[in-house]
Coordinates of C-alpha atoms in Angstrom, one line a residue:
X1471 CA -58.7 -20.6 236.9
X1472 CA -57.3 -21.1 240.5
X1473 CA -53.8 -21.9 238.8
X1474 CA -53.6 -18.8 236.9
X1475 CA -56.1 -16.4 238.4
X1476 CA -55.9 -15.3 241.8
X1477 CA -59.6 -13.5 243.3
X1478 CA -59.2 -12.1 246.6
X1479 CA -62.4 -12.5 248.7
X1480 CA -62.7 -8.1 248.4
X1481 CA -63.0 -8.5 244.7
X1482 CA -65.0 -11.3 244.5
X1483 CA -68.0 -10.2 246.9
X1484 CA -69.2 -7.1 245.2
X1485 CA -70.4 -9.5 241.9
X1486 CA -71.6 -12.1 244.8
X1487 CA -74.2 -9.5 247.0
X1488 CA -71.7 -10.3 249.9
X1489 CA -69.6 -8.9 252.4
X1490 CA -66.0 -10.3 252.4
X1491 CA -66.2 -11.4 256.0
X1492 CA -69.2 -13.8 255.3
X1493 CA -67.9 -14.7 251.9
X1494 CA -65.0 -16.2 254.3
X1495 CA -66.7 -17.2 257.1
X1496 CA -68.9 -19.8 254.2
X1497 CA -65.8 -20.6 253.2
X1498 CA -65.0 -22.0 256.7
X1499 CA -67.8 -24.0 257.3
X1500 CA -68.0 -25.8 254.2
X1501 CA -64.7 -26.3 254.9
X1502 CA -63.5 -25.2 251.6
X1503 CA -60.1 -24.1 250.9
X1504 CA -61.3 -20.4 250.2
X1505 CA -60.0 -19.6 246.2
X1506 CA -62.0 -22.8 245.4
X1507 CA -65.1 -21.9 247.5
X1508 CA -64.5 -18.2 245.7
X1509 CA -64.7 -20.1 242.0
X1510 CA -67.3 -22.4 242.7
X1511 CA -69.4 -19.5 243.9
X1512 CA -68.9 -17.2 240.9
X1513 CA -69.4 -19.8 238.6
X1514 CA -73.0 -20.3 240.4
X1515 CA -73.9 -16.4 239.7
X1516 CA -76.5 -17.1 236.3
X1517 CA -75.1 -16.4 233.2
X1518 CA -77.8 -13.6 232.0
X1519 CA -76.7 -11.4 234.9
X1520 CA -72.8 -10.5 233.1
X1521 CA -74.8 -10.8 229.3
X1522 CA -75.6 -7.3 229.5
X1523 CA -72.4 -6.0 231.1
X1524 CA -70.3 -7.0 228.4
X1525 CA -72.7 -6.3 225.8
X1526 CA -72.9 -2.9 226.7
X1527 CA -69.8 -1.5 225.6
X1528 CA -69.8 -3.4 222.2
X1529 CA -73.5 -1.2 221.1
X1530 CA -74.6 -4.7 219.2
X1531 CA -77.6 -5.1 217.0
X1532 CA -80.3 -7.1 216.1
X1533 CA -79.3 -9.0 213.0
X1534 CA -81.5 -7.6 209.7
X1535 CA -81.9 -8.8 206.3
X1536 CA -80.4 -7.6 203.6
X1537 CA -82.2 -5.4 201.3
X1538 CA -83.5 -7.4 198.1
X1539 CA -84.3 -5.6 194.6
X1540 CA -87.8 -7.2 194.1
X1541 CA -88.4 -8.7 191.0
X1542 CA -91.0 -6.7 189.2
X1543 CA -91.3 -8.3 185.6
X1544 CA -91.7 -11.8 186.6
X1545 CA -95.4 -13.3 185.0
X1546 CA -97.6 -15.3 188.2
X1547 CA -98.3 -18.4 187.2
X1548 CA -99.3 -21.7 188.6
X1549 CA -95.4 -23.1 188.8
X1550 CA -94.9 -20.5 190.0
X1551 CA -97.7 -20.5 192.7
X1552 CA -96.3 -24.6 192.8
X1553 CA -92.7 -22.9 193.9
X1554 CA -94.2 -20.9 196.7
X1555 CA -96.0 -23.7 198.3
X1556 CA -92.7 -26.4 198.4
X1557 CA -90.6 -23.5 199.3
X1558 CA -93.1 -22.5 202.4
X1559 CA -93.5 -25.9 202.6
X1560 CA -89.4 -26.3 203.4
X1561 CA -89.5 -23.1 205.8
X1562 CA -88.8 -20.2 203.4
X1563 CA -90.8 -17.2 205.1
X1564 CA -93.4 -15.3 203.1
X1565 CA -91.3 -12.1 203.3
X1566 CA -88.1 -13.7 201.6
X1567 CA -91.0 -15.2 199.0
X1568 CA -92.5 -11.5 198.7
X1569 CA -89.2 -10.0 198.0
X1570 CA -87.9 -12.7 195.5
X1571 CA -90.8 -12.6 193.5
X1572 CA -91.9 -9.2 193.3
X1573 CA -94.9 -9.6 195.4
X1574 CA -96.9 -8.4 198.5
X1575 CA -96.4 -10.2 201.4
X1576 CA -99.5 -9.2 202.8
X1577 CA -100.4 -11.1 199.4
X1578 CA -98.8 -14.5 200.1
X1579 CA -99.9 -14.6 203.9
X1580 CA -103.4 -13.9 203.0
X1581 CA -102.8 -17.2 199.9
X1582 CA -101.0 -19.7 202.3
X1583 CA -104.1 -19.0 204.7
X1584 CA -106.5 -19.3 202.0
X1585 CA -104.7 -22.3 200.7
X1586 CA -104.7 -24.0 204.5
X1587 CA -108.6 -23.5 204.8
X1588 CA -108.7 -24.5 201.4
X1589 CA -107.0 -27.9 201.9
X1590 CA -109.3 -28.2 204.7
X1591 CA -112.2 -28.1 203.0
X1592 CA -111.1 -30.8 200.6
X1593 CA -110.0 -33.4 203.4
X1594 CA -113.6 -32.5 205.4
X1595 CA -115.2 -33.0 201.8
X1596 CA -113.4 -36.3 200.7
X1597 CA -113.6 -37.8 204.1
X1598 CA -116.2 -36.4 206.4
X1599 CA -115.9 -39.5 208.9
X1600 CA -112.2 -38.7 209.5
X1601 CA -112.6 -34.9 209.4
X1602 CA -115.3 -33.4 211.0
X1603 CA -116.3 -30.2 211.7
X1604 CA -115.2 -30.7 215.6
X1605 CA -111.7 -31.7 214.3
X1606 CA -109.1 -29.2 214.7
X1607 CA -107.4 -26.8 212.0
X1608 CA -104.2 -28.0 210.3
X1609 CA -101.1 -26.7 212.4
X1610 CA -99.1 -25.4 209.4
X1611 CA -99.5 -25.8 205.9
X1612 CA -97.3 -29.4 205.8
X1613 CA -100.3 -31.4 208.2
X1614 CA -103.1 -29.0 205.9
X1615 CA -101.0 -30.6 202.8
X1616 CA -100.9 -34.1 204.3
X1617 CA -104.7 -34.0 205.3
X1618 CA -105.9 -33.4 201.7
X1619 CA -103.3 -35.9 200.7
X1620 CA -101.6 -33.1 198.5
X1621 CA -98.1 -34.7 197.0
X1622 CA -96.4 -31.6 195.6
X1623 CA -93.7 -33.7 194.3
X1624 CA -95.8 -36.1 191.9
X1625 CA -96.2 -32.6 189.6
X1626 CA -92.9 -33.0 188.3
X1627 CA -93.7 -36.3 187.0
X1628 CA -92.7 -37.1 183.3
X1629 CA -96.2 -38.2 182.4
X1630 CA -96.8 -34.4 183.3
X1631 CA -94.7 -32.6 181.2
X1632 CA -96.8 -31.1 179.0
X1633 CA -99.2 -29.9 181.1
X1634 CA -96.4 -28.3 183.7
X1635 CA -94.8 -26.4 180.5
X1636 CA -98.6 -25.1 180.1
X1637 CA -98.9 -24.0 183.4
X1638 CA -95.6 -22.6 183.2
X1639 CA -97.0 -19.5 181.2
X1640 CA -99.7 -17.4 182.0
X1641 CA -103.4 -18.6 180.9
X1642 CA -106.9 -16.6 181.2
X1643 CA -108.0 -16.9 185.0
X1644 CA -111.6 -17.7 183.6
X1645 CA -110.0 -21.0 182.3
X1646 CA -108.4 -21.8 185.4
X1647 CA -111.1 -21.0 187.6
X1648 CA -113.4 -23.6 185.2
X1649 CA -110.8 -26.3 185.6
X1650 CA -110.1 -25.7 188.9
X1651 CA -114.1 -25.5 190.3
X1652 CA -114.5 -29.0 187.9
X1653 CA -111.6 -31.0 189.7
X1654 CA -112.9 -29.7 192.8
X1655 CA -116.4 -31.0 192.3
X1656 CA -115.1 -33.9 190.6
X1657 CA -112.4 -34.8 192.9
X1658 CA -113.5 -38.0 195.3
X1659 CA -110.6 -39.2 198.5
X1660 CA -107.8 -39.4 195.4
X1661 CA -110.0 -40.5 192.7
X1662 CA -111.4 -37.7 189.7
X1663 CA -115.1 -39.0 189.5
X1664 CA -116.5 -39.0 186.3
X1665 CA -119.9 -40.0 187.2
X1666 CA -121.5 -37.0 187.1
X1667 CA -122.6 -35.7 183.9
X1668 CA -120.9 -32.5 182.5
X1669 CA -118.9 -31.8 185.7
X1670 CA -115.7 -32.5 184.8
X1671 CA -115.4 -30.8 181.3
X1672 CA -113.7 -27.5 182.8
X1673 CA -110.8 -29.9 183.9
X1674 CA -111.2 -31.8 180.3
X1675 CA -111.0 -28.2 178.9
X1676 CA -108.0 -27.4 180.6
X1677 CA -105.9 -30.9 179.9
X1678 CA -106.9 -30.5 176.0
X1679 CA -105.9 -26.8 175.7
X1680 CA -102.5 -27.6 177.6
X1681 CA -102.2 -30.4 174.8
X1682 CA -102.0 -33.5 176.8
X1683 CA -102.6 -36.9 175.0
X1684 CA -106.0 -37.9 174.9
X1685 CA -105.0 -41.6 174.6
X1686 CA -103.2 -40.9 178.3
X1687 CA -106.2 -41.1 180.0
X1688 CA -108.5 -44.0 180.8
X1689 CA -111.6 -44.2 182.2
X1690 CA -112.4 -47.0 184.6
X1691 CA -116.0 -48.1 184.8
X1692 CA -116.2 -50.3 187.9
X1693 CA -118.2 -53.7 187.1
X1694 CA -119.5 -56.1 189.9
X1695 CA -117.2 -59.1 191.0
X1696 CA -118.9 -62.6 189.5
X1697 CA -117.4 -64.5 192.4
X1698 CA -119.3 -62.3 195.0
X1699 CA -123.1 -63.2 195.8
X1700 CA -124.3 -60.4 197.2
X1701 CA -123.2 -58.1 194.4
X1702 CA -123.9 -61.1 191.4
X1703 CA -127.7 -60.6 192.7
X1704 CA -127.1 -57.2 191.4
X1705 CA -125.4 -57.3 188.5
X1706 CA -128.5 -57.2 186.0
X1707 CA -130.3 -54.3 188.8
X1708 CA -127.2 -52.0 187.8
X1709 CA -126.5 -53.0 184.3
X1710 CA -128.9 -50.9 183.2
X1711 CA -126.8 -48.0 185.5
X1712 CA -123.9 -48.8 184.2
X1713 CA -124.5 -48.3 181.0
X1714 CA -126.2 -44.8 181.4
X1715 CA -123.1 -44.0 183.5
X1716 CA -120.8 -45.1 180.3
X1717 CA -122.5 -43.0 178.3
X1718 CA -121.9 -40.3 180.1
X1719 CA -118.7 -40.8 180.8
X1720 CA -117.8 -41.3 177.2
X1721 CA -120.1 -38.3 176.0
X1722 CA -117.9 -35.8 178.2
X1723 CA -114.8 -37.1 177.0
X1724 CA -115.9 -36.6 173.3
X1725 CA -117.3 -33.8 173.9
X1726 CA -113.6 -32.0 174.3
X1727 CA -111.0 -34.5 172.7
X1728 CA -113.4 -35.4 169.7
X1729 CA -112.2 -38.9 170.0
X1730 CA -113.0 -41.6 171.5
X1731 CA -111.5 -43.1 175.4
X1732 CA -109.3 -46.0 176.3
X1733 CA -111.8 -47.8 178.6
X1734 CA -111.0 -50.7 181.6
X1735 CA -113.7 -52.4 183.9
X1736 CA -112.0 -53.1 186.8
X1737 CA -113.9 -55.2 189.5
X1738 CA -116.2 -52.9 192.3
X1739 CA -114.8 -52.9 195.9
X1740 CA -116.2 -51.3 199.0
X1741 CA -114.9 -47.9 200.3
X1742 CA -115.1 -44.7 198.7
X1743 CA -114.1 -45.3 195.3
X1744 CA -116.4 -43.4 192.6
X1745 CA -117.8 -46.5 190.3
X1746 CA -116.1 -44.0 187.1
X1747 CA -113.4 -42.6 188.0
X1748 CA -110.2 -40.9 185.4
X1749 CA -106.6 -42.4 185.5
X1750 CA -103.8 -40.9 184.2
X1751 CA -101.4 -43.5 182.6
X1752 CA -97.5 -43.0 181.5
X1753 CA -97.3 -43.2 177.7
X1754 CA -94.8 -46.0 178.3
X1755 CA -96.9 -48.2 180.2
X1756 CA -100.7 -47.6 178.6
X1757 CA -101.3 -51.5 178.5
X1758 CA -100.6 -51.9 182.2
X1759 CA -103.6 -51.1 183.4
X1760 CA -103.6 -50.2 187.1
X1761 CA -106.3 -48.7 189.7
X1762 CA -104.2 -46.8 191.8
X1763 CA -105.5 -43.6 193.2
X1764 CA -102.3 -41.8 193.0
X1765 CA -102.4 -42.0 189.4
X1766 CA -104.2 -38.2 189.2
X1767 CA -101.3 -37.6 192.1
X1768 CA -99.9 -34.7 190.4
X1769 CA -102.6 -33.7 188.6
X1770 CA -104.2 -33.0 192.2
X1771 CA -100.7 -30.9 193.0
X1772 CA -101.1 -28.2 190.1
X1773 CA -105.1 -28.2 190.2
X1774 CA -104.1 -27.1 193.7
X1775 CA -101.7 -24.5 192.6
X1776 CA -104.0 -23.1 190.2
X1777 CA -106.1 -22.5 193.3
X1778 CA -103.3 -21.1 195.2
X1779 CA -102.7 -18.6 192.4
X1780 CA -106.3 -17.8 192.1
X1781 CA -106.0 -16.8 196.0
X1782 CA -103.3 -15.1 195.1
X1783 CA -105.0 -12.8 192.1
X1784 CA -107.6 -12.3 194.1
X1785 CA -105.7 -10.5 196.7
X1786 CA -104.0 -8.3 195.0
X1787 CA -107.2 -7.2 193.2

């Protein structure tokens, strides 16, 4: 700038609030050879104060999004309601959602609130010591997804198939509210409890109608450890239990697959683990028998989308 611009001290001191005998004069006592002290002080005016100076000329504009055809003949379903949560879940804003999918947007706000209080209510349910009614809201709807322990991404599980092409098409709202009220009630921390007679047939209703293999799911009937004392002292107090509770379990699962249900006994453990609880095996691996809770992962993901389209029906009714 001072090689190939030269600022006289008359033009410079109108844009710095000076006269051009002081803007000399400062010069002087700093000692400053006075194009350099005129450069340094124009580069110290803030940057805001020229913004709207050069703007104005140029009659700018906000930038606007461009006008979408909504889509009108698209069916709601819950992959579809699935799709809505990852992409809000990845940042996409409810009116880009609205206008892609042929929906209100007063529609999907009011849902991903619904779904937020809704995840709350599961996490404050499941773990009550963790979650109490002091604790604070979720922030968004990623820490209300993490706090019910919601995996969106286990849906799309092979094991899953047939029950994602299901819930790909529309279904009667009377069978997804069922199923969706029976896997709430049944659902314990990341277990499906089946302890509890004739709750969890809605959500047996909706796996058989959707086709899934009855000889995919095993029911685990927790049995006392014979190395423990303290729970060996019991084992003949809750035989008698256990057996009622195995009848149950078994009855409920008849009751809708008409056959009868791979079984496993794995040994009791303290925490919060129902003493019957459903696992969802992969076809490919039905003698590997394994405990883990995330078994029912993605069946927890599209039980929660069938909410989130429930939410959704019901506001646009």
């Amino acid at each position: 700038l001072l090689e190939l611009i030269a600022v006289t001290s008359a033009q410079a001191a109108p844009h710095l609030n000076l006269k051009s005998a002081t803007l000399r004069q400062q010069a002087h006592r700093k000692d400053m050879n006075l194009d350099e002290f005129i450069w340094w002080q124009l580069r110290e005016i803030p940057t805001a104060r020229s913004f709207a100076d050069v703007a104005e000329p140029f009659g700018w504009l906000a930038p606007a999004m461009p006008k979408l055809l909504p889509r009108t003949n698209l069916a709601l379903t819950a992959a579809v309601a699935l799709s809505w949560l990852q992409e809000l879940l990845d940042g996409t804003s409810e009116e880009v959602l609205a206008l892609r999918f042929g929906v209100a947007q007063k529609s999907l706000e009011r849902m991903s609130q619904d779904f937020t209080s809704f995840c709350l209510h599961l996490a404050r349910s499941a773990w009550p010591r963790r979650f109490t009614v002091q604790s604070p809201p979720p922030a968004d709807l990623g820490h209300a997804l993490s706090m019910a322990e919601f995996d969106l991404a286990r849906a799309h599980q092979r094991k899953f198939r047939k029950l994602e092409d299901w819930l790909s098409q529309e279904q009667a709202l009377p069978v997804l509210r069922d199923a969706c009220a029976s896997w709430q009630t049944c659902r314990q921390g990341g277990y499906i409890a089946l302890d509890r007679s004739g709750q969890i047939l809605g959500l047996y209703k909706l796996l058989f109608d959707a086709n899934v293999d009855p000889q995919d799911l095993r029911l685990c009937i927790e049995k006392p450890a014979p190395d423990d004392p303290q729970r060996r002292s019991l084992h003949e107090a809750g035989k008698l239990q256990r057996a009622l509770i195995r009848e149950v379990v078994i009855a409920d699962f008849l009751t809708i697959f008409g056959v009868r249900p791979r079984e496993s006994f794995p040994e009791a453990r303290l925490g919060d683990r129902p003493s019957a609880y459903l696992q969802w095996d992969d076809p490919e691996h039905r003698q590997e028998h394994s405990s883990a809770s995330s078994s029912c992962a993605g069946l927890d993901a599209w039980m929660g989308a069938a909410a989130a389209l429930l939410s959704m029906k019901e506001a646009q009714s």
